[in-house]
Short mmCIF file of C-alpha atoms in Angstrom, two decimals:
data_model
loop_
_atom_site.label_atom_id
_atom_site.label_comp_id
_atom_site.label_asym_id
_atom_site.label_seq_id
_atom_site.Cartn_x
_atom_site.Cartn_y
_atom_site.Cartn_z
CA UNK A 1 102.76 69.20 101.04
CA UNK A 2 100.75 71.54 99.20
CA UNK A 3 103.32 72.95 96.30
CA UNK A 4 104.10 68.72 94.83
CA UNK A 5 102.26 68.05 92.08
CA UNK A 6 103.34 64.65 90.43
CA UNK A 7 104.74 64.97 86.79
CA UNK A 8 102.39 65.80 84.40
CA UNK A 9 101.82 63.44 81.53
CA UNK A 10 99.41 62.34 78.26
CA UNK A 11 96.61 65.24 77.67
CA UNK A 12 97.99 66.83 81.01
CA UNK A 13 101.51 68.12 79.55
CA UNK A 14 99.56 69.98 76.63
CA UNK A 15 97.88 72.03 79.09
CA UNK A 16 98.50 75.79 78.44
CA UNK A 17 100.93 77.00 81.31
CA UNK A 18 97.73 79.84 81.44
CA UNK A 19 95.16 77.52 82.86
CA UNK A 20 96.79 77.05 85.76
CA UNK A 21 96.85 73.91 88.36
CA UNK A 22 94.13 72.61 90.17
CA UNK A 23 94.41 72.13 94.10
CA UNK A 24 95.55 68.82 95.27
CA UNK A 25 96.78 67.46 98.33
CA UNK A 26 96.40 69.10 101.34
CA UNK A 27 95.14 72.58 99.62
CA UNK A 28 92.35 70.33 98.64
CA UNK A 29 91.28 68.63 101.80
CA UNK A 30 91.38 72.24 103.22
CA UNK A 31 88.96 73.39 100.55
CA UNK A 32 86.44 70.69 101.96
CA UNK A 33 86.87 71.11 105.24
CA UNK A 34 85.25 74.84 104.13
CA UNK A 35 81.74 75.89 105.41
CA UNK A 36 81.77 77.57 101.69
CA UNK A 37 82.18 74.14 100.10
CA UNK A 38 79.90 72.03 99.61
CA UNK A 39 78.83 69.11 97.11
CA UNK A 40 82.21 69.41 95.75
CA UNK A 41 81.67 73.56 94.97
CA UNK A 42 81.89 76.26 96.40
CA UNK A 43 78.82 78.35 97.69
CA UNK A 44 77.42 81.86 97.19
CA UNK A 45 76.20 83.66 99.69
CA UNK A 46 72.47 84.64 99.12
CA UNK A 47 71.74 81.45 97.44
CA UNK A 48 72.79 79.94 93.54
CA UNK A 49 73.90 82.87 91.08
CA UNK A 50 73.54 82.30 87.54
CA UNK A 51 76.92 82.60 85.95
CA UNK A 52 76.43 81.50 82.23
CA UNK A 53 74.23 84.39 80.10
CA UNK A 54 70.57 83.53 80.39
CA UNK A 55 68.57 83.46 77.28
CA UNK A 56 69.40 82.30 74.17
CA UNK A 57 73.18 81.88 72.15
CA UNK A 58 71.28 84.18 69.63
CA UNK A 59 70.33 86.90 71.92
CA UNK A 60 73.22 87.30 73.30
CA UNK A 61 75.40 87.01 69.80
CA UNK A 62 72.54 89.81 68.52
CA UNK A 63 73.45 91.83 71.38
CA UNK A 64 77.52 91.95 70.76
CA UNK A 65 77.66 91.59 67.62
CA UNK A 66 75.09 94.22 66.24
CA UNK A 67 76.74 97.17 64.57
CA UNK A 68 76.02 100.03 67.01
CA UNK A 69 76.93 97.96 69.89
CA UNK A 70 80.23 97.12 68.96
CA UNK A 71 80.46 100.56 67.92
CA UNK A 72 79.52 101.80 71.17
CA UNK A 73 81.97 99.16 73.47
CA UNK A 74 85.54 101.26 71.91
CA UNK A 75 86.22 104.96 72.61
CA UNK A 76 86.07 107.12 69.49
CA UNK A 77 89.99 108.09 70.07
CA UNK A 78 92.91 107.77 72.11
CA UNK A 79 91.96 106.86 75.93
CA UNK A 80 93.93 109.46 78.04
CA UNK A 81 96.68 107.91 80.38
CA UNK A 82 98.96 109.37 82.95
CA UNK A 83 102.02 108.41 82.65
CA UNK A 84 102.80 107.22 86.02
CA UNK A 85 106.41 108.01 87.06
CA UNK A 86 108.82 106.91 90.05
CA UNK A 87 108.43 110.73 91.10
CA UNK A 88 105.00 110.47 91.54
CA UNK A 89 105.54 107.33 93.44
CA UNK A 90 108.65 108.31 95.27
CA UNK A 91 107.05 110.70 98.05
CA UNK A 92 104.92 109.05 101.02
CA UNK A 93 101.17 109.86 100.48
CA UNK A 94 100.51 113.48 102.69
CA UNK A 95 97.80 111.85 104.42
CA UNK A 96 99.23 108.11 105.15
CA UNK A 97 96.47 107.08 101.66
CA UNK A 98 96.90 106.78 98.36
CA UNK A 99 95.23 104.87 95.64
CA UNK A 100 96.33 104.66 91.94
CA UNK A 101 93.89 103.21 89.58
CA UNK A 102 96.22 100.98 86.91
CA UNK A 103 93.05 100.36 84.60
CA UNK A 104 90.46 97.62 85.04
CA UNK A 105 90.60 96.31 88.82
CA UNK A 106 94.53 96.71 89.44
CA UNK A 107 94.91 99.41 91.87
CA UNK A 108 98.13 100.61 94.37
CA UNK A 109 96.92 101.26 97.20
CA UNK A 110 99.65 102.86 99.45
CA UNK A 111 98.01 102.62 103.02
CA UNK A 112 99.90 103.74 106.29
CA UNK A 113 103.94 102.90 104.90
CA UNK A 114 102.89 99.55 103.43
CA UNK A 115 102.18 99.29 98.97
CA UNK A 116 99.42 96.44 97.88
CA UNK A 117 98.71 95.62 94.61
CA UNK A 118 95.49 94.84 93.83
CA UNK A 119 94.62 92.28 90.98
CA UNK A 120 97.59 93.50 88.51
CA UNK A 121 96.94 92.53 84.77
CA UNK A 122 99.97 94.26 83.15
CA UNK A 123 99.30 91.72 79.85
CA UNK A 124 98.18 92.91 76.89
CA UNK A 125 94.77 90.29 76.81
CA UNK A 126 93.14 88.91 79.33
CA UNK A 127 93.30 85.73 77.66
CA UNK A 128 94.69 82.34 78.22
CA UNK A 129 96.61 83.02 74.75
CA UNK A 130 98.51 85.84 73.94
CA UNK A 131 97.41 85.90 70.15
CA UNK A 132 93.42 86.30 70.59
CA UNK A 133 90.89 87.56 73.40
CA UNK A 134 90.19 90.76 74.63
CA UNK A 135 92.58 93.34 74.15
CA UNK A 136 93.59 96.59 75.74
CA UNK A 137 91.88 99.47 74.91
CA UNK A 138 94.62 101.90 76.82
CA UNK A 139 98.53 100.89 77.22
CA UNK A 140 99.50 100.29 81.02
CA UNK A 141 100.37 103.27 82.96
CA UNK A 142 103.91 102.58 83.50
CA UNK A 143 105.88 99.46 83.38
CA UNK A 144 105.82 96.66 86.33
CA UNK A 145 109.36 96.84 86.84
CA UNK A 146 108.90 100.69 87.37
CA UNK A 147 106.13 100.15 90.30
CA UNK A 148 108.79 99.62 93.17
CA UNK A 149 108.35 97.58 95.85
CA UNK A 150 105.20 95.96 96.48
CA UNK A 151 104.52 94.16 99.87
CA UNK A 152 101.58 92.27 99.31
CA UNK A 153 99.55 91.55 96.01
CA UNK A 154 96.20 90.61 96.92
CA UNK A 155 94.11 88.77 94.06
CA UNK A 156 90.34 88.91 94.07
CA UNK A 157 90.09 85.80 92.12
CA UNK A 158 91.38 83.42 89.01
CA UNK A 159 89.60 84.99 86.13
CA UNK A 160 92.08 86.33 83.06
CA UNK A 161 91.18 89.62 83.78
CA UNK A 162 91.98 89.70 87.39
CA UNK A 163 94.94 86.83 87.80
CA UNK A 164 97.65 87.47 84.61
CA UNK A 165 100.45 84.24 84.10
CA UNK A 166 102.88 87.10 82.87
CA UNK A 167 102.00 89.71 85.27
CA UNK A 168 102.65 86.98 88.19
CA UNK A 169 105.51 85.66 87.05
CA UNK A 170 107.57 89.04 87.25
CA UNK A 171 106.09 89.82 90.23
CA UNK A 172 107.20 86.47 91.65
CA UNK A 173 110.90 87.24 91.07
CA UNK A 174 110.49 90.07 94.01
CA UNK A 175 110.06 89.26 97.28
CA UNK A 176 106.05 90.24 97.78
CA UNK A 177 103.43 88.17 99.65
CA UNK A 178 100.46 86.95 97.81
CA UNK A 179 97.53 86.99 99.24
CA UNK A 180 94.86 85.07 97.46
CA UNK A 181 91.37 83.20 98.03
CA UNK A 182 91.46 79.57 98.59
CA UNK A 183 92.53 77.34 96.20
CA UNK A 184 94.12 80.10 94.12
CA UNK A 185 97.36 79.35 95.54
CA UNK A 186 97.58 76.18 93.42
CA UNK A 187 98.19 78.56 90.38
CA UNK A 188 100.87 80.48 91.82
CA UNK A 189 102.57 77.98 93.02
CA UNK A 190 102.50 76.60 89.47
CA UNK A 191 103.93 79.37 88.12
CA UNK A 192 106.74 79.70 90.31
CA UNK A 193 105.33 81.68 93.82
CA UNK A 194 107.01 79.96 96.79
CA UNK A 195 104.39 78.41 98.83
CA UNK A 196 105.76 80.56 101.71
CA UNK A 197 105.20 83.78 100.81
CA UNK A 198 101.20 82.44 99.56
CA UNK A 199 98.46 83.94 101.90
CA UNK A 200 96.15 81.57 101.50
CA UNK A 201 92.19 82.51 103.45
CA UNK A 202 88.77 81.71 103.34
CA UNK A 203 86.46 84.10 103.98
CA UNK A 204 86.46 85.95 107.07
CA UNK A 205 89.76 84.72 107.75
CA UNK A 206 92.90 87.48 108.10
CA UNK A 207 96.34 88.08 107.66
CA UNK A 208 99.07 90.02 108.68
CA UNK A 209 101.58 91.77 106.35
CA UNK A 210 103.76 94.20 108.66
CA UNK A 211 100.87 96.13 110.64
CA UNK A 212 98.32 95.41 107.92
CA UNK A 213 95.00 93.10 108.25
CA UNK A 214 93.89 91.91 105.05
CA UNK A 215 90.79 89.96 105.45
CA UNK A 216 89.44 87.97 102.40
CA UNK A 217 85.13 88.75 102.55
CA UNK A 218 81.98 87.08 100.63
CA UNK A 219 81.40 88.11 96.66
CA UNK A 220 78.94 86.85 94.77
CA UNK A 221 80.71 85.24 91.73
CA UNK A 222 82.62 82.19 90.34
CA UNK A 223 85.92 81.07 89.15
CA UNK A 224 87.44 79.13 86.73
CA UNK A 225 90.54 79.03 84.19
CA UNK A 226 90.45 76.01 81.86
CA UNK A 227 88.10 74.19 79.75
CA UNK A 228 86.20 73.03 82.43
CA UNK A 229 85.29 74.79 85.24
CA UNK A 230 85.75 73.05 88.67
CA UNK A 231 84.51 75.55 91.03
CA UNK A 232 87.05 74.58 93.25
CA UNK A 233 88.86 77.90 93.89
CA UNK A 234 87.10 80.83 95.91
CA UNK A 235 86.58 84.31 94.88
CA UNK A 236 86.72 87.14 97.45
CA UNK A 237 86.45 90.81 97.63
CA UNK A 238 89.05 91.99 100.44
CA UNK A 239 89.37 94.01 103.06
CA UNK A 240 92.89 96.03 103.98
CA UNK A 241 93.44 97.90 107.33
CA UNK A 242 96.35 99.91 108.92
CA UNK A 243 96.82 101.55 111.62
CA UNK A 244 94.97 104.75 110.07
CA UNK A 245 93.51 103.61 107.70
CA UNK A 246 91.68 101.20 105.84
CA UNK A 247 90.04 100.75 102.53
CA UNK A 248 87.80 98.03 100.42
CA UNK A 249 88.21 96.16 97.43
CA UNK A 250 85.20 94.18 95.67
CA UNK A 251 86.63 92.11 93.59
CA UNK A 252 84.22 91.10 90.93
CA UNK A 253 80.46 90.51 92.58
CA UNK A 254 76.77 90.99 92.43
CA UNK A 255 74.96 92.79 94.59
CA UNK A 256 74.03 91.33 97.80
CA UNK A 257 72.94 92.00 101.67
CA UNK A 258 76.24 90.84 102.63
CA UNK A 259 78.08 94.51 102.07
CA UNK A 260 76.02 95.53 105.17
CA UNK A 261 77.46 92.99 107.07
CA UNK A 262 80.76 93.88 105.70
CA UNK A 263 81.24 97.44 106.41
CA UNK A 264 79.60 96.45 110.15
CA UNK A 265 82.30 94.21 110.43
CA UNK A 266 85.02 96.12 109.09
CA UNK A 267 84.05 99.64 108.12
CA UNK A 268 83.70 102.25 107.50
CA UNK A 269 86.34 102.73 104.81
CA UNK A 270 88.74 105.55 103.91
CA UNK A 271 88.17 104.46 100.48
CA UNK A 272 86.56 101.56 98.38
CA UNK A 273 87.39 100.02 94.75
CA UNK A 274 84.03 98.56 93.47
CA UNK A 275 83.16 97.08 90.44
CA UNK A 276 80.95 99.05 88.06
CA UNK A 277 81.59 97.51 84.97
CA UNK A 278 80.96 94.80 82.44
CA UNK A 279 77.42 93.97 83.89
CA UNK A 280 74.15 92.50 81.68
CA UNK A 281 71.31 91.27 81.71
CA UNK A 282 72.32 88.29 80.71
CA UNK A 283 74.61 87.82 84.23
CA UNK A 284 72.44 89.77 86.74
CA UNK A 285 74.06 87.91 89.88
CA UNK A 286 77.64 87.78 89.32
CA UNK A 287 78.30 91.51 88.13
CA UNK A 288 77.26 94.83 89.77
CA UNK A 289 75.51 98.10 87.62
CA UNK A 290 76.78 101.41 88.39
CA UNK A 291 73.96 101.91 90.43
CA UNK A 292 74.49 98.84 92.82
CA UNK A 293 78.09 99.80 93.14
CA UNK A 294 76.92 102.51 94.94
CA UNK A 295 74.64 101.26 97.06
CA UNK A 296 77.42 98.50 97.57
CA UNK A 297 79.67 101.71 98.92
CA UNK A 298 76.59 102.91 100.76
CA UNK A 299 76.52 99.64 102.51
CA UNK A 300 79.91 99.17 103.15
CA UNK A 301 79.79 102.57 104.64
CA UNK A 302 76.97 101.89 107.26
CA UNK A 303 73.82 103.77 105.05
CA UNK A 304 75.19 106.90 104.05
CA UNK A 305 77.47 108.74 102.05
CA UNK A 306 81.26 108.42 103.78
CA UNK A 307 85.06 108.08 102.29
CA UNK A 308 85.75 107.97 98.49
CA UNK A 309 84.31 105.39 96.00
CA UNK A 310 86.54 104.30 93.10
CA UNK A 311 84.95 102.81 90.21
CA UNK A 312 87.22 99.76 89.14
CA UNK A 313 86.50 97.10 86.05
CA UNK A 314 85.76 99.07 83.61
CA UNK A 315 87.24 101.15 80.60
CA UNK A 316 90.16 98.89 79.54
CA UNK A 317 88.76 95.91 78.30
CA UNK A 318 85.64 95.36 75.90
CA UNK A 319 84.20 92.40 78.22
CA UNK A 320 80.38 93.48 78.15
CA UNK A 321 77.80 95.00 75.62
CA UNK A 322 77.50 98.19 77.38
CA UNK A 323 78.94 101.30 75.80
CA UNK A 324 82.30 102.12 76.92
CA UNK A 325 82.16 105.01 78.81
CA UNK A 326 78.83 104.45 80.50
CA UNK A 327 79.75 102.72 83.65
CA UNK A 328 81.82 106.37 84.37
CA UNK A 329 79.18 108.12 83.36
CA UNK A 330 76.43 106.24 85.30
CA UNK A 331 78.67 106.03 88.51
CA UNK A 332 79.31 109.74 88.49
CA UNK A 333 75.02 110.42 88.09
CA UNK A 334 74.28 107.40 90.83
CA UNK A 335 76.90 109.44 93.74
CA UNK A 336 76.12 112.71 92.92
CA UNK A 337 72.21 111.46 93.32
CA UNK A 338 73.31 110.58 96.83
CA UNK A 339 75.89 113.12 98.16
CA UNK A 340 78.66 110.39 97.60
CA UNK A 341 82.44 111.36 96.45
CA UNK A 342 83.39 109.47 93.90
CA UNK A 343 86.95 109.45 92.31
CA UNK A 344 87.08 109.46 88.84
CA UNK A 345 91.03 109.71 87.81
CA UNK A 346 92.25 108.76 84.26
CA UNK A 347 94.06 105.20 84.68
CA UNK A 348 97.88 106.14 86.77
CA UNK A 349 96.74 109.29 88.15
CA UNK A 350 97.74 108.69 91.64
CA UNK A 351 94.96 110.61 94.47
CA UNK A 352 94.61 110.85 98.19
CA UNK A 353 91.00 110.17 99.28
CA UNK A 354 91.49 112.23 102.11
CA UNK A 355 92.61 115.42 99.78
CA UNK A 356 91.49 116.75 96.45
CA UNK A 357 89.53 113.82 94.24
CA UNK A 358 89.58 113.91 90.90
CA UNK A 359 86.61 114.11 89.58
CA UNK A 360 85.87 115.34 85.80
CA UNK A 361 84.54 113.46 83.29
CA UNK A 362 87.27 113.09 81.34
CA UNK A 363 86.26 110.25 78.70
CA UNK A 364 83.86 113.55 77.25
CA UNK A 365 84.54 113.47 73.64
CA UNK A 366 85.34 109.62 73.04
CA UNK A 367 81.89 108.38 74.51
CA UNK A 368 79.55 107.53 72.33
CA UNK A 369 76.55 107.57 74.46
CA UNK A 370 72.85 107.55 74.17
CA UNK A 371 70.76 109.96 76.18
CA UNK A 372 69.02 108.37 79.06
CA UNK A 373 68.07 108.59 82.75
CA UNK A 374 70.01 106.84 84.61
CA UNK A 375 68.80 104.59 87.56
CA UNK A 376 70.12 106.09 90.63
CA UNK A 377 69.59 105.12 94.36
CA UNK A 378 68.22 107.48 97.02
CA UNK A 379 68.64 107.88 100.41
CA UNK A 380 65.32 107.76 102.25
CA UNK A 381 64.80 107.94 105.96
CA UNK A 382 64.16 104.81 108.09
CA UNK A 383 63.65 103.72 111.29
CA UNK A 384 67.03 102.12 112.16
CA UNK A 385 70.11 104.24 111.78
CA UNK A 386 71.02 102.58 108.25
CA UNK A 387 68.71 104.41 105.73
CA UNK A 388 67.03 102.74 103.25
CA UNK A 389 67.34 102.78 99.37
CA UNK A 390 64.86 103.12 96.48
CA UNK A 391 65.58 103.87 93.33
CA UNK A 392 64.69 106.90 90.80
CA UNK A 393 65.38 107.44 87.31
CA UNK A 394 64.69 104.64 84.66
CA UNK A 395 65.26 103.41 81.16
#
């Protein structure tokens, strides 16, 4: 049975509640029987990504801890929120869509009568301890208990910032489905998830929930919750359709070929969420730029501009030594390069990506921001009906 664990004991019963379990039992022998899984890890697609910071502990401590940097990672004020109420929640989206951006990667997506929740961190930190680690930079749009009902959470994967103890353990008191990567069930169940409402898939497996298809697809990342890192639950960027509709959510992921076969698969989409944020040098393969988000969207879309992109990770926790406000401001230059809508609400603004977008750039004035051109991607013509992509614009 997947949900027994045997009582814990020594070094094991001091284990922070926050780290989670590790699979066991039958959750494990599925996790080997995966094509994903091998030599007791799992795989990326595309080959090995690099997920510690290359170069040296100094760089990198120069890097975050210079002066200007640190400066530049916090707004100058007060990050503007809307207040997300049960009115704006409480009529059915005009158009059968509607996304509202929470902050960071948790998004409501209301798609064709059924609510997901997207990777909800309502915790102050993202952090296995509530007394250090980053912190938000904006207070929650409204409070969990506010949200409604939710019929399915999906979670990308088991990083702080994208699986919360506190945040799952209200949520488990409802009666939602979880629908998680492999392995990531073991943590759930943990905390108190019943093992029937878990959704459990590899990639490129599905679903139901009602008429949905969710459908957990490649990323290019890693996992890990405790002092050592196992690599022994999946991370997946996910794919929900309706009847009318259906939309995209990356998870967290570098760039890859495999968004092609993504949006061939599944697309296009209505809408996608893509991480934009918290991206370095230092971890090239396991976190998109602005500019690759695009081109992600572009890929997922077939080659060309289509739907609505929403930038997600980005602007509520200080995670990476870019400014602030630049993955906005560099996702807003890289679509308009290309013709591409992009939807850039303040966090609990609720849109329809099939009405008016929000769009303004509404972190002006709390940016601090040096001038530069930013690397954008450009549509050129090719001789298949997916364009290619080059890039313009440089440091």
């Amino acid at each position: 049975m997947a949900g027994f664990r045997p009582p814990l004991s020594g070094l094991d019963a001091l284990r922070p509640a926050s780290f989670g379990a590790d699979p066991d039992g039958e959750r494990m022998a599925r996790i080997r029987r995966s094509p994903h899984y091998r030599d007791g890890v799992f795989r990326n697609p595309g080959g090995p990504a690099r997920t510690r910071p290359s170069g040296s502990a100094r760089d990198v401590a120069k890097v975050f801890l210079g002066r200007e940097s640190r400066l530049a990672r916090t707004p100058r004020g007060t990050v503007p929120v809307h207040a997300t109420t049960v009115a704006d929640l409480a009529r059915p989206p005009a158009g059968g869509l509607r996304l509202t951006w929470m902050g960071h990667s948790s998004v409501l997506a209301e798609i064709d009568g059924h609510r997901v929740l997207f990777d909800p961190v309502w915790g102050e930190r993202c952090s296995p301890f509530p007394f250090a680690g980053p912190r938000r930079l904006h207070p929650v749009p409204l409070p969990l208990a506010a949200l409604g009902p939710v019929d399915v959470v999906v979670i990308s994967h088991d990083h702080y910032d994208h699986l919360d103890l506190p945040t799952i353990r209200e949520l488990a008191r409802t009666d939602t489905l979880f629908a998680v990567p492999l392995g990531v069930g073991a943590h759930l169940e943990h905390w108190g998830v019943r093992a029937d409402r878990l959704r459990e898939l590899d990639w490129h497996e599905s679903a139901r929930a009602g008429d949905l298809t969710l459908t957990a697809t490649p990323a290019r990342h890693f996992c890990g919750r405790g002092l050592r890192n196992t690599q022994h639950t999946l991370w997946a960027s996910w794919v929900v359709a309706g009847p009318d509709h259906r939309v995209h959510h990356s998870g967290d992921t570098g760039y890859f070929d495999g968004f092609r076969e993504i949006g061939a698969a599944h697309g296009p989409f209505d809408a996608t969420m893509i991480q934009i944020g918290a991206y370095a040098p230092f971890w090239p393969d396991i976190h998109m730029t602005p500019e690759e988000g695009v081109r992600a969207h572009l890929d997922l879309q077939g080659g060309g501009p289509a739907g609505v992109l929403l930038p997600i990770h980005w602007g509520t926790f200080n995670l990476a030594p870019h400014p602030w406000a630049e993955p906005g401001a560099w996702t807003r230059a890289a679509a308009e390069a290309v013709g591409q809508r992009v939807a850039l609400p303040v966090p609990g603004l609720p849109f329809e990506p099939g009405g008016e977008v929000p769009s303004d750039p509404w972190w002006t004035g709390l940016e601090r921001l040096p001038h530069r051109d930013w690397p954008v991607p450009r549509l050129t013509p090719g001789p298949t009906a997916t364009p290619g992509l080059d890039l313009v614009g440089g440091d």
